[in-house]
Short mmCIF file of C-alpha atoms and ligand atoms in Angstrom, two decimals:
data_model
loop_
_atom_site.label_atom_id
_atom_site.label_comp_id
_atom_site.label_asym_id
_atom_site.label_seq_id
_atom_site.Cartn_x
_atom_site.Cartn_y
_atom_site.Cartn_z
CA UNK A 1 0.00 0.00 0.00
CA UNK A 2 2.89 2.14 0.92
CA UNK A 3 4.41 1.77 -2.50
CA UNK A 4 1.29 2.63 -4.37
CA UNK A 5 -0.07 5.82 -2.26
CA UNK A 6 3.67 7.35 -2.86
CA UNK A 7 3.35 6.69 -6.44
CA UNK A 8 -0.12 8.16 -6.54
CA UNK A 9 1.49 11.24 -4.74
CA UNK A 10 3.53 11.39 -7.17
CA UNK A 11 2.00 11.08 -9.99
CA UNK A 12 -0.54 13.77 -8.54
CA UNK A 13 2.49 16.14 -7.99
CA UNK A 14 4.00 15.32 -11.67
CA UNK A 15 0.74 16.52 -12.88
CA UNK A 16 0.12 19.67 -10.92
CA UNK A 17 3.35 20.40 -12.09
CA UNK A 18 2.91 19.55 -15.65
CA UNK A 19 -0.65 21.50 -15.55
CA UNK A 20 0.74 25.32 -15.31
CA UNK A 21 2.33 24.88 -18.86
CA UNK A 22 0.63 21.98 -20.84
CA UNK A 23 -2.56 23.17 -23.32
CA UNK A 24 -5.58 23.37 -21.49
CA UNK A 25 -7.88 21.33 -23.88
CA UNK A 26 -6.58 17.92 -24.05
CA UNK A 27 -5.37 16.73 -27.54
CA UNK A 28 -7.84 14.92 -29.51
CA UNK A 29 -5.21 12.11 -29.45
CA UNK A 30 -5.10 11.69 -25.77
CA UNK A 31 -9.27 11.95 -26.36
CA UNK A 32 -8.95 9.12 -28.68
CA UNK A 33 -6.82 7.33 -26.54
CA UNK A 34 -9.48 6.81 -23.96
CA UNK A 35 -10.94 4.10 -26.06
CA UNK A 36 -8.84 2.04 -24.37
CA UNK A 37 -10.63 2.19 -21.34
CA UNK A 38 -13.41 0.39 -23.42
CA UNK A 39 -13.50 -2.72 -22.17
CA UNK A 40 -15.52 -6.13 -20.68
CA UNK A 41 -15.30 -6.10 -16.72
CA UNK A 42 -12.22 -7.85 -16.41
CA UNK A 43 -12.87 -11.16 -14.56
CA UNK A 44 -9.55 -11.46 -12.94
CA UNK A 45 -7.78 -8.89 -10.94
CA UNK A 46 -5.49 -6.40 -12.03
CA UNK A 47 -2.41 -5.43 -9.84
CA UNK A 48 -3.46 -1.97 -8.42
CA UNK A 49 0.21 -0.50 -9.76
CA UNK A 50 -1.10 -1.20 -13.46
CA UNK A 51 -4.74 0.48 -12.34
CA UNK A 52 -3.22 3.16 -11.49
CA UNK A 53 -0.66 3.54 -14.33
CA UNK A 54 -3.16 3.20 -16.79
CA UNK A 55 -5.28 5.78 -15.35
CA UNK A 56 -2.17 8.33 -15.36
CA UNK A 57 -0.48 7.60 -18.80
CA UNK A 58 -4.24 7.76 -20.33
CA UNK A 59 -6.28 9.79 -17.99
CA UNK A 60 -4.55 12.36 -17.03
CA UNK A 61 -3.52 13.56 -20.62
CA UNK A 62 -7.34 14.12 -21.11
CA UNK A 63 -8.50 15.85 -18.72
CA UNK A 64 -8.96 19.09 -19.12
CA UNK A 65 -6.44 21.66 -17.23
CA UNK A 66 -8.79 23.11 -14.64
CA UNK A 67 -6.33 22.83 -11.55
CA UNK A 68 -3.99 25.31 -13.87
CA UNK A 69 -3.88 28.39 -13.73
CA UNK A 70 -5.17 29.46 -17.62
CA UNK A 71 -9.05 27.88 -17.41
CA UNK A 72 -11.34 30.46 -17.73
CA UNK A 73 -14.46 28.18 -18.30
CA UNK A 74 -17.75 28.17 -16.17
CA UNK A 75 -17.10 29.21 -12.54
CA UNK A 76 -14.08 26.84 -11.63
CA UNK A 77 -11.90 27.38 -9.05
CA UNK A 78 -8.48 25.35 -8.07
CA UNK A 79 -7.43 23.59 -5.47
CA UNK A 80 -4.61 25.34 -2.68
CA UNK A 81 -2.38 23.40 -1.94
CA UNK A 82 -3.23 22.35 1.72
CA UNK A 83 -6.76 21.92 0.65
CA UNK A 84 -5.55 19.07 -1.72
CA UNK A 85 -3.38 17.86 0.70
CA UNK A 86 -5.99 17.95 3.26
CA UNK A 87 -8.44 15.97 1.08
CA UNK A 88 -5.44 13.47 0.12
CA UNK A 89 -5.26 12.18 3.73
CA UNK A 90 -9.08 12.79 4.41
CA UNK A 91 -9.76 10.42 1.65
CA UNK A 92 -7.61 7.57 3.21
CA UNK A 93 -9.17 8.29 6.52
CA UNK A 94 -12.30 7.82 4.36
CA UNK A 95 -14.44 9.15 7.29
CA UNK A 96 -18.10 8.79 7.18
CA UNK A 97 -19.23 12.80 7.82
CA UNK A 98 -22.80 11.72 8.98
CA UNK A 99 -22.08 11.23 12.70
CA UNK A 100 -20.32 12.43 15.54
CA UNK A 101 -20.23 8.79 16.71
CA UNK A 102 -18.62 7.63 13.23
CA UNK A 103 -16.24 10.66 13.01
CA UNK A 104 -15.49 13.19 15.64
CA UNK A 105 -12.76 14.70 13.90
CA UNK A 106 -14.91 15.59 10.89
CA UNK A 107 -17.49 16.85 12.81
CA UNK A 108 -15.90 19.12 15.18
CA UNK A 109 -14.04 20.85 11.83
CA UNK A 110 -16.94 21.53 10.02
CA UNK A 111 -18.01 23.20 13.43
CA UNK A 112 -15.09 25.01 13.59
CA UNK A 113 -15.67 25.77 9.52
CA UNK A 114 -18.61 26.73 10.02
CA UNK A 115 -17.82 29.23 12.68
CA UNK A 116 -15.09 30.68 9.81
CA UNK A 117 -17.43 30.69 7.32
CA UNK A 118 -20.05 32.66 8.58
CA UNK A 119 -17.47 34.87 9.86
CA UNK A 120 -15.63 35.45 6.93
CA UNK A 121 -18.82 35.76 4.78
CA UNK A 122 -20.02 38.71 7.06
CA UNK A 123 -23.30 36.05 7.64
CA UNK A 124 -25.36 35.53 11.44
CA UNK A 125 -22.89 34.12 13.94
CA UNK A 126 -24.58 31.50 15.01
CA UNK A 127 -26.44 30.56 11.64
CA UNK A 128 -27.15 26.51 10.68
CA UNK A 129 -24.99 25.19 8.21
CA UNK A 130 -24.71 22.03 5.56
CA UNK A 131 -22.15 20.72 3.65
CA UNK A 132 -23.24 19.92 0.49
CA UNK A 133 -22.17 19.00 -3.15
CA UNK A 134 -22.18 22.12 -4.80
CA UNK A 135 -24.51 25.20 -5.46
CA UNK A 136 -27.39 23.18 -6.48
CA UNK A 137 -27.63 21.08 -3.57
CA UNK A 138 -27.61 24.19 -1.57
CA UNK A 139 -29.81 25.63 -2.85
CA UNK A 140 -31.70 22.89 -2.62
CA UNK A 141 -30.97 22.51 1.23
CA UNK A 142 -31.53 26.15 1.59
CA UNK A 143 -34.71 26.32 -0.01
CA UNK A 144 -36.50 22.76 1.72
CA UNK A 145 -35.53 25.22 5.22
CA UNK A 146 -37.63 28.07 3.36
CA UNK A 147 -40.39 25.47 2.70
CA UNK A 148 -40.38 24.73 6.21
CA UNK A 149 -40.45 27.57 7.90
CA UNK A 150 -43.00 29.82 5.00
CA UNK A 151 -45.52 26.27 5.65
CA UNK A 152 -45.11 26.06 9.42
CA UNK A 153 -45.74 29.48 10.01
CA UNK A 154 -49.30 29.14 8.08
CA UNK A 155 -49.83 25.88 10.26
CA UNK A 156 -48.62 23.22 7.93
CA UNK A 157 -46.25 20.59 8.62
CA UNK A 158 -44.76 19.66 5.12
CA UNK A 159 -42.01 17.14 6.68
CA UNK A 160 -45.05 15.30 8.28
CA UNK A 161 -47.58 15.85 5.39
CA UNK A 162 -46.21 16.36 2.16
CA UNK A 163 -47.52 19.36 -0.34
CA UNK A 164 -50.63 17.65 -0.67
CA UNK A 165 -53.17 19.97 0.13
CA UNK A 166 -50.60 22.13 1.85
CA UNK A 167 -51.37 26.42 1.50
CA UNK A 168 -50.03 27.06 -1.75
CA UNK A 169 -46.44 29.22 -1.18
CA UNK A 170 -45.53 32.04 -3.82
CA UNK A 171 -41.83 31.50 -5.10
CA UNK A 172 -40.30 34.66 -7.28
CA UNK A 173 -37.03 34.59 -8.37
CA UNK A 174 -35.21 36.99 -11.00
CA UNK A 175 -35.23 36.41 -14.99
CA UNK A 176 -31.68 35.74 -14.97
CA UNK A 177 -31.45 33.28 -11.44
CA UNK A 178 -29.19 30.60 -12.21
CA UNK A 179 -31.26 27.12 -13.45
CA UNK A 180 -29.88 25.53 -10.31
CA UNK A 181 -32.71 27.69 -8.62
CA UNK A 182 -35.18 26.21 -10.55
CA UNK A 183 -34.41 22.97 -11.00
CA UNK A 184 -34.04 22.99 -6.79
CA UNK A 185 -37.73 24.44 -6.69
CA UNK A 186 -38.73 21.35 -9.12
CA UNK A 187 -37.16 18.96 -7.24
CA UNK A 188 -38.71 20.63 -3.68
CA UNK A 189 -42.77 20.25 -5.11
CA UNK A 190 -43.03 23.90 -5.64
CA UNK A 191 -42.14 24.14 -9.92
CA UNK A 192 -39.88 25.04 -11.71
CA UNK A 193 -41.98 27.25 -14.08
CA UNK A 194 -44.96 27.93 -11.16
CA UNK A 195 -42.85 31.14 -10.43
CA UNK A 196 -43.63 34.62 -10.10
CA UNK A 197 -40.01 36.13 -12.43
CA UNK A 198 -39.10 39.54 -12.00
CA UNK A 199 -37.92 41.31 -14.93
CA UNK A 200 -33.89 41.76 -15.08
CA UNK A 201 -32.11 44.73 -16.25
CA UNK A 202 -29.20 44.87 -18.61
CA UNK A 203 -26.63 43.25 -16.16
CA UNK A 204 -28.78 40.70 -14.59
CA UNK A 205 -30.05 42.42 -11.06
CA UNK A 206 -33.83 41.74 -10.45
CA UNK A 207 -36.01 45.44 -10.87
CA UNK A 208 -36.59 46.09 -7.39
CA UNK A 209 -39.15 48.63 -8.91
CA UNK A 210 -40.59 45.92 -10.85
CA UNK A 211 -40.72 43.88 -7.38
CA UNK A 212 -44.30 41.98 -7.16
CA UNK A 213 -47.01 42.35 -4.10
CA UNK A 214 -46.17 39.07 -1.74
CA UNK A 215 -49.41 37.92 -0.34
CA UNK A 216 -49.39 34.56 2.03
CA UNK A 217 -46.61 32.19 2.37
CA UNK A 218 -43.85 33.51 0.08
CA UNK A 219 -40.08 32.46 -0.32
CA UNK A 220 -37.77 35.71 -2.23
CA UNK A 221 -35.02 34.41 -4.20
CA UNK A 222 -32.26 36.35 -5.00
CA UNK A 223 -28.55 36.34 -6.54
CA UNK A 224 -25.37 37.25 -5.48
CA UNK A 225 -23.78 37.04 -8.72
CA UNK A 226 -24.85 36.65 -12.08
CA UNK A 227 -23.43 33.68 -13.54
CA UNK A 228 -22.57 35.73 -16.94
CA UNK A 229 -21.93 39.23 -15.71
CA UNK A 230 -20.92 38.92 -12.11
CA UNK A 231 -24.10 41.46 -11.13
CA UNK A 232 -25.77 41.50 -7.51
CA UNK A 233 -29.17 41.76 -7.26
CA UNK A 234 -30.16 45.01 -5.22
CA UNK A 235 -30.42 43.05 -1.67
CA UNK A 236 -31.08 45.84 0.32
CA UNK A 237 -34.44 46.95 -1.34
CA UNK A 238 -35.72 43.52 -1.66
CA UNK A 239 -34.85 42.28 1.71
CA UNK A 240 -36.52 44.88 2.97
CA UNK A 241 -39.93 44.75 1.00
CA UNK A 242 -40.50 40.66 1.01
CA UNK A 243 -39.35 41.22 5.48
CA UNK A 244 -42.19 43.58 5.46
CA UNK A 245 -45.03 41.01 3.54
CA UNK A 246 -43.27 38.11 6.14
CA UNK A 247 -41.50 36.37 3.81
CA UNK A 248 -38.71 34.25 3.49
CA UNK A 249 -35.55 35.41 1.48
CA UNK A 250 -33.10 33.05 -0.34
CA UNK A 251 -29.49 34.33 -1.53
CA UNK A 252 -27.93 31.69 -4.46
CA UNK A 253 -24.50 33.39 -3.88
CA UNK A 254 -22.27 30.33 -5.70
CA UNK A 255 -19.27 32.62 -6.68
CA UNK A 256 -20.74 36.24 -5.08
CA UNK A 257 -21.17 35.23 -1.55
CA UNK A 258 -17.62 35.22 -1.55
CA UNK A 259 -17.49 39.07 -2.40
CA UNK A 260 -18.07 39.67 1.89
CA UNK A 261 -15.01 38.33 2.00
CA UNK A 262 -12.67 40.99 0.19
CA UNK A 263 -12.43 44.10 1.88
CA UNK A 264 -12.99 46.32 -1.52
CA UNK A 265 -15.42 44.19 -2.85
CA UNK A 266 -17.70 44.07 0.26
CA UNK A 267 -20.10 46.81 -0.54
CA UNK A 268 -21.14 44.42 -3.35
CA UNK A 269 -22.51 42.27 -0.71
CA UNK A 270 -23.95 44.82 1.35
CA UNK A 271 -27.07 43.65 3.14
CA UNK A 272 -27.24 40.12 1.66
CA UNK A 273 -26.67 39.51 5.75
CA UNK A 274 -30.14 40.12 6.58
CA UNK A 275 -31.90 36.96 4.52
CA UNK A 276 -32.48 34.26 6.00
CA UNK A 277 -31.12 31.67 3.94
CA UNK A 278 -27.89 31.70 1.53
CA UNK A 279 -25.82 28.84 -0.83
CA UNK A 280 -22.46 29.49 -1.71
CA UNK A 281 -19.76 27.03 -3.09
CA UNK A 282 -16.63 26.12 -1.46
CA UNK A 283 -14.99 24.45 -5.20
CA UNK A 284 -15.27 27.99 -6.69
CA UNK A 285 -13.78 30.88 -4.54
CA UNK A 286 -12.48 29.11 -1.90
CA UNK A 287 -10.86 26.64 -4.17
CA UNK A 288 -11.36 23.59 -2.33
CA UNK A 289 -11.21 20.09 -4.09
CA UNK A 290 -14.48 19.22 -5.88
CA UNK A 291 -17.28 18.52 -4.73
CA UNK A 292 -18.24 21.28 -2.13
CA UNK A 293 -20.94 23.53 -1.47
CA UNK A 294 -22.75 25.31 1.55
CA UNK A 295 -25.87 25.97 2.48
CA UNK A 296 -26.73 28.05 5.68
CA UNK A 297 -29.83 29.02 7.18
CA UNK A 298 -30.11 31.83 9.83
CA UNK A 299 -32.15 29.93 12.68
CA UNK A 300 -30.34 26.52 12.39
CA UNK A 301 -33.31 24.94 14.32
CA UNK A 302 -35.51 25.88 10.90
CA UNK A 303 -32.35 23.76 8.74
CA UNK A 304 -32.29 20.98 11.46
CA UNK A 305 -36.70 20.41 10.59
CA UNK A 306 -36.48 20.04 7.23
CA UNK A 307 -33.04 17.64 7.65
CA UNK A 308 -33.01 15.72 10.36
CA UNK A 309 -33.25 12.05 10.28
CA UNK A 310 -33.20 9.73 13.07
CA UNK A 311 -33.48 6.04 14.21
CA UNK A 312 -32.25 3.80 16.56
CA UNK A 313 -28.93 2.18 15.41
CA UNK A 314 -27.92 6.50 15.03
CA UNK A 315 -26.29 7.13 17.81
CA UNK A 316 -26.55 10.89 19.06
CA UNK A 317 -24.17 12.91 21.23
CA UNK A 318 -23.52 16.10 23.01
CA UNK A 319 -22.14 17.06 19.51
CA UNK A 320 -23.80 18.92 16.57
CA UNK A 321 -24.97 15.59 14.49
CA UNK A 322 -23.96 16.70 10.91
CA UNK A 323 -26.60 14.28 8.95
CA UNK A 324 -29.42 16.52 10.91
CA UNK A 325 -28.14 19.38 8.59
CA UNK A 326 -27.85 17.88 5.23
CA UNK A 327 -29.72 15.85 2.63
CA UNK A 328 -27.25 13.07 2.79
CA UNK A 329 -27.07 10.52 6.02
CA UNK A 330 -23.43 8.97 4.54
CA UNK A 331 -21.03 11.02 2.93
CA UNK A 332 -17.51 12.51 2.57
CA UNK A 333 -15.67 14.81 5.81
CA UNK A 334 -16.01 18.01 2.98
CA UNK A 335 -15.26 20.20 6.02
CA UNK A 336 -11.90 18.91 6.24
CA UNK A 337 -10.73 20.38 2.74
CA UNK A 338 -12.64 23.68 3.86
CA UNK A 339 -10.69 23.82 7.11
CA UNK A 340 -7.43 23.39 5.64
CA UNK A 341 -8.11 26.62 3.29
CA UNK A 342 -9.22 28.54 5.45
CA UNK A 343 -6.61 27.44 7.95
CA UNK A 344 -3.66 28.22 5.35
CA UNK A 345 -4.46 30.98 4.21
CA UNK A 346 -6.58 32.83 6.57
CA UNK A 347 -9.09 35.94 6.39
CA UNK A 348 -5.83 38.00 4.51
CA UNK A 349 -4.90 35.59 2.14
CA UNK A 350 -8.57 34.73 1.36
CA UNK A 351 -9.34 38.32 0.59
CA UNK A 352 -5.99 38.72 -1.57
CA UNK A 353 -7.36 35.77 -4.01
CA UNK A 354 -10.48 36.89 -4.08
CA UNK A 355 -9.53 40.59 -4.68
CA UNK A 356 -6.25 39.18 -7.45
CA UNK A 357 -9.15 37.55 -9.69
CA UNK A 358 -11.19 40.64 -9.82
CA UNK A 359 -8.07 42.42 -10.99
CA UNK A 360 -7.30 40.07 -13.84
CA UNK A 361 -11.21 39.94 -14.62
CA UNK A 362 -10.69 44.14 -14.96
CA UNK A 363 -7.17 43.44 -16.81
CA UNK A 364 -8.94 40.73 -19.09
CA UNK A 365 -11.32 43.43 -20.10
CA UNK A 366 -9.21 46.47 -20.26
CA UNK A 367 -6.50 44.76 -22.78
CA UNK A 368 -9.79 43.42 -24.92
CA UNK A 369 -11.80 46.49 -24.93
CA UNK A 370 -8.07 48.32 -25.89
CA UNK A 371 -7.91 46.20 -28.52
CA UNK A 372 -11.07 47.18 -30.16
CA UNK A 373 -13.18 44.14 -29.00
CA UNK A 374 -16.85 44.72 -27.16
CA UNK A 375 -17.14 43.76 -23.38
CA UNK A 376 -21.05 43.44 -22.88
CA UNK A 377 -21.10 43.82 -19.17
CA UNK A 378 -19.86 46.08 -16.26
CA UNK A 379 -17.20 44.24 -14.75
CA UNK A 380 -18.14 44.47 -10.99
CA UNK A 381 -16.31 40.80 -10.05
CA UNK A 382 -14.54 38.56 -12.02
CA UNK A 383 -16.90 37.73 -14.88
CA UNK A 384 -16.52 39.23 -18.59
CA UNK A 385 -18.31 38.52 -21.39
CA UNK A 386 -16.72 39.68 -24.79
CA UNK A 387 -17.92 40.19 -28.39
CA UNK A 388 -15.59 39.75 -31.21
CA UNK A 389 -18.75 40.78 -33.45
CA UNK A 390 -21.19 38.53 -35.30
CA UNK A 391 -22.15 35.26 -33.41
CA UNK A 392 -20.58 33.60 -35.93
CA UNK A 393 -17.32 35.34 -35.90
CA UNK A 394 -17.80 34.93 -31.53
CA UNK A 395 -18.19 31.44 -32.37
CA UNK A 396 -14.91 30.91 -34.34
CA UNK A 397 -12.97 32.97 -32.02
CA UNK A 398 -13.88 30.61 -28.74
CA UNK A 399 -13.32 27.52 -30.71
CA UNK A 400 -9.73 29.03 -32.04
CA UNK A 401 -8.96 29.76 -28.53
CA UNK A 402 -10.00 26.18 -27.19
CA UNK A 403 -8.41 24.59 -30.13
CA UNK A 404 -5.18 26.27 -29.27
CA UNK A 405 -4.86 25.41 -25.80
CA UNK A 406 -2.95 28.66 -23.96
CA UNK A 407 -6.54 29.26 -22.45
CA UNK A 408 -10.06 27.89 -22.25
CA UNK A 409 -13.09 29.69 -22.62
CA UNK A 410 -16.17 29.20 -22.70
CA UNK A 411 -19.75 30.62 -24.75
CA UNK A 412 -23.19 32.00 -23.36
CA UNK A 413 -26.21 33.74 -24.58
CA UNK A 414 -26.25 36.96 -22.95
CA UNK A 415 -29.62 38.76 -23.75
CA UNK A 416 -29.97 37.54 -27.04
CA UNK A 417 -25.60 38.65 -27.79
CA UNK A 418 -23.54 35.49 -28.73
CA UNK A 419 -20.46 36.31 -26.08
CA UNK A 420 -17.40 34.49 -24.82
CA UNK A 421 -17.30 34.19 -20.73
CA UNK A 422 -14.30 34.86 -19.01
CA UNK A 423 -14.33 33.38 -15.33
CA UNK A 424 -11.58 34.00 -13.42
CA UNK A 425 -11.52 31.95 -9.73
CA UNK A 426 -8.12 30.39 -9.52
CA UNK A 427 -5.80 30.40 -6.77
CA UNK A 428 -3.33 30.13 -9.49
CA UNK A 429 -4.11 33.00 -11.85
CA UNK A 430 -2.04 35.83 -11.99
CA UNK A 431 -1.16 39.07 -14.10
CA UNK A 432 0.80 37.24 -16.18
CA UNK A 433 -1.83 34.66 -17.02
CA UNK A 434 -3.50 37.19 -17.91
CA UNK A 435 -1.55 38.90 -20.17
CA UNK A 436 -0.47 35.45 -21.87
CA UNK A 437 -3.73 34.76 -22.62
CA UNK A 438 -4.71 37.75 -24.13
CA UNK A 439 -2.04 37.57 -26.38
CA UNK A 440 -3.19 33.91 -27.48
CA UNK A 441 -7.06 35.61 -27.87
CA UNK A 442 -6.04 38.22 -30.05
CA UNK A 443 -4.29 36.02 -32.05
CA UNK A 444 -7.39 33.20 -32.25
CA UNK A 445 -9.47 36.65 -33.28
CA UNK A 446 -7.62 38.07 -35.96
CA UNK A 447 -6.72 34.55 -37.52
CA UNK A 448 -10.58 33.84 -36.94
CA UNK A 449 -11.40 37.08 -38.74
C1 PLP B 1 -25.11 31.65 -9.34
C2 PLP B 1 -24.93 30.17 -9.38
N1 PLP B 1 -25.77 29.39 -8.67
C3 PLP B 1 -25.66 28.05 -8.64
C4 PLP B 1 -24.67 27.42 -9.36
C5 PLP B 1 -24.59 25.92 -9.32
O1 PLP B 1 -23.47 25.50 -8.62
P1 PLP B 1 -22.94 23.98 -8.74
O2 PLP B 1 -22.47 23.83 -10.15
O3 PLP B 1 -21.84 23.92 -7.74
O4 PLP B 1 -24.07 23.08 -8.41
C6 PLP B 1 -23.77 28.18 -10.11
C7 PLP B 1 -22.70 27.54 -10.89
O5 PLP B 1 -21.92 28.18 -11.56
C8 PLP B 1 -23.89 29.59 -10.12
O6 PLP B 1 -23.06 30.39 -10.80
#
């Protein structure tokens, strides 16, 4: 085993090394060469050595360079180094997170996390917390303790008795929430299309002007950071208005949550404290190891009734029981990873990544608007979205780029405009990177002209 976890450790390092230089987008040969993984279950063993050979000399080559510092795709961040390392020796612990009972170190650092967290994220002290897959899931999580609480208050018990014949609850989100919101409403019984959707403006933010009437049990979702543009929606005014009608408000804050945490940046999240529920992900801005996401809830008794699961053979302590607070009973010690980042590289260092990628988001768009190229949206984090002119042109110019491997990035629809998205949320990326990839753009654009 010794033998084997070294070499795995090595390999790992090999790669991380091999990752700040190599092309981003794997070569269609090393795509090709996964074929080889195409094959009956074997029906003797294989010597774990050879497993793990085959799955560096073939795998690695195609994945795609995420961990480096050059990927500019969706909203991905890194992993820091103790993070990884963290998750290495986590993973051969291989700790069931449920219990206190099954894992008291686990469970006393996500309490500790936790206690960071909400610190660092200028959220409640004291708020309920779950650690959770990604985004989705806490929204998810977020939104079944929104469910809860909007259905207990009119005398419903939707734990106990379902939706059926439960007082109907009013959801309204913005045009341009993130699908995760949606698809999380679907999968809670209240719809994914039996929304009230408040008109967005031209970077994103919900009109608070446009804002509906809220009349019985009602649940406010709202973003912290537009998956294209990086835009907040106006917090303060809609906190305000759905407190006043008694209802419950939801921040999705994947990437944007993270904005409390960077001194400049703050006033972006200005207010977003006074919700009453909020999901955030640890794998973007935090740059923990995937999967990891968070879900908190101001009153953690409200997270604890729509979460909790009990029987006899689950033993319960003095401790907070983590499986009370999530969807999962079994699953991995996430708040190990989340300690160690935090741990290493504490409130300053946090706030220096955070604050780094907004510069290079600003220097992306600078060098690109300089060189005669439209940026479609005010870059307020560390989103751009660019035009090189037709769609068809902005078409060619992302595939040249992807094709030719300095950089990856990726396309949206942003009100109708064809645009490339620029996502910078690396631990990794610097000036430099920036700089280096804006020379290979510029080059993918004029040869794509
Ligand atoms: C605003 C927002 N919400 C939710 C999500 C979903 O997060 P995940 O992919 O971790 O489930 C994302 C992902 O980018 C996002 O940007």
């Amino acid at each position: 085993m010794n033998d084997l976890l070294l070499s795995a450790a090595t390999r790992a390092a090999r790669y991380l090394d091999d990752v700040q230089s190599r092309r981003v987008r794997p070569t269609p040969d090393a795509i090709r060469a996964l074929d080889r993984f195409i094959e009956p279950l074997p029906q003797l063993p294989t010597d774990p050595h050879q497993v793990l050979s085959l799955l560096d000399e073939l795998g690695s080559p195609a994945t795609v360079a995420m961990a480096g510092p050059r990927f500019f795709g969706f909203v991905i961040g890194g992993a820091l180094p103790a993070a990884l390392a963290a998750n290495f020796l986590a993973t051969a612990w291989d700790q069931n997170a449920g219990l206190f009972a099954a894992t008291p170190i686990s469970t006393v650092l996500e309490e500790v996390a936790l206690v960071w967290l909400t610190d660092v994220l200028g959220l409640p002290s004291g708020a309920g917390g779950a650690f959770v897959t990604g985004g989705t899931m806490a929204n998810f999580t977020a939104l079944a303790a929104a469910r809860h609480s909007v259905l207990a208050q009119a005398g419903w018990d939707v734990e106990r008795d379902g939706l059926f014949g439960a007082p109907p609850i009013q959801v309204v989100i913005g045009d341009e929430a993130h699908p995760s919101v949606r698809k999380s409403l679907g999968m809670l019984g209240l719809g994914r299309e039996r929304v009230t959707v408040v008109p967005a403006d031209h970077q994103g933010r919900m009109r608070a002007d446009l804002f509906p009437e809220l009349t019985g049990p009602a649940i406010v979702c709202i973003q912290a950071g537009n998956v294209n543009t990086g835009a907040f929606d106006p917090a303060p005014e809609i906190i305000a208005r759905a407190h006043a009608a008694g209802a419950w408000v939801h921040v999705d804050g994947a990437f944007g949550l993270w904005a409390g945490a960077a001194p400049p940046l703050s006033h972006l999240a200005e207010g977003l404290s006074a919700a009453d529920s909020w999901a955030t992900d640890a794998h973007k801005w935090l740059n923990v190891p995937y999967d990891s996401g968070l879900a908190f809830v101001r009153d953690p008794e409200i997270l604890r009734a729509a979460m909790s699961i009990s029987a006899p053979y689950l033993t319960e302590g003095s401790h907070r029981e983590p499986s009370h607070y999530t969807p999962e009973l079994s699953r991995r010690a996430r708040g190990v990873d989340i300690w160690a980042a935090l741990k290493s590289i504490g409130r300053e260092g946090l706030a220096e990544m955070i604050e780094r990628d907004c510069r290079c988001a600003r220097r992306f768009a600078a060098s690109l608007t300089a060189a005669g190229y439209e940026v479609l949206n005010d870059v307020v984090l560390n989103q751009v979205l660019v035009s090189f002119g037709t769609p068809e042109a902005t078409t060619r110019v992302i595939e040249a780029i992807q094709a030719e491997g300095t950089s990856w990035c990726g396309p949206t629809l942003w009100q109708g405009r064809t645009a490339m998205r620029i996502s910078i949320c690396s631990w990794r990326t610097t000036e430099s990177d920036v700089d280096r990839s804006v020379a290979a753009i510029l080059a993918a654009a004029a040869a794509a002209a």
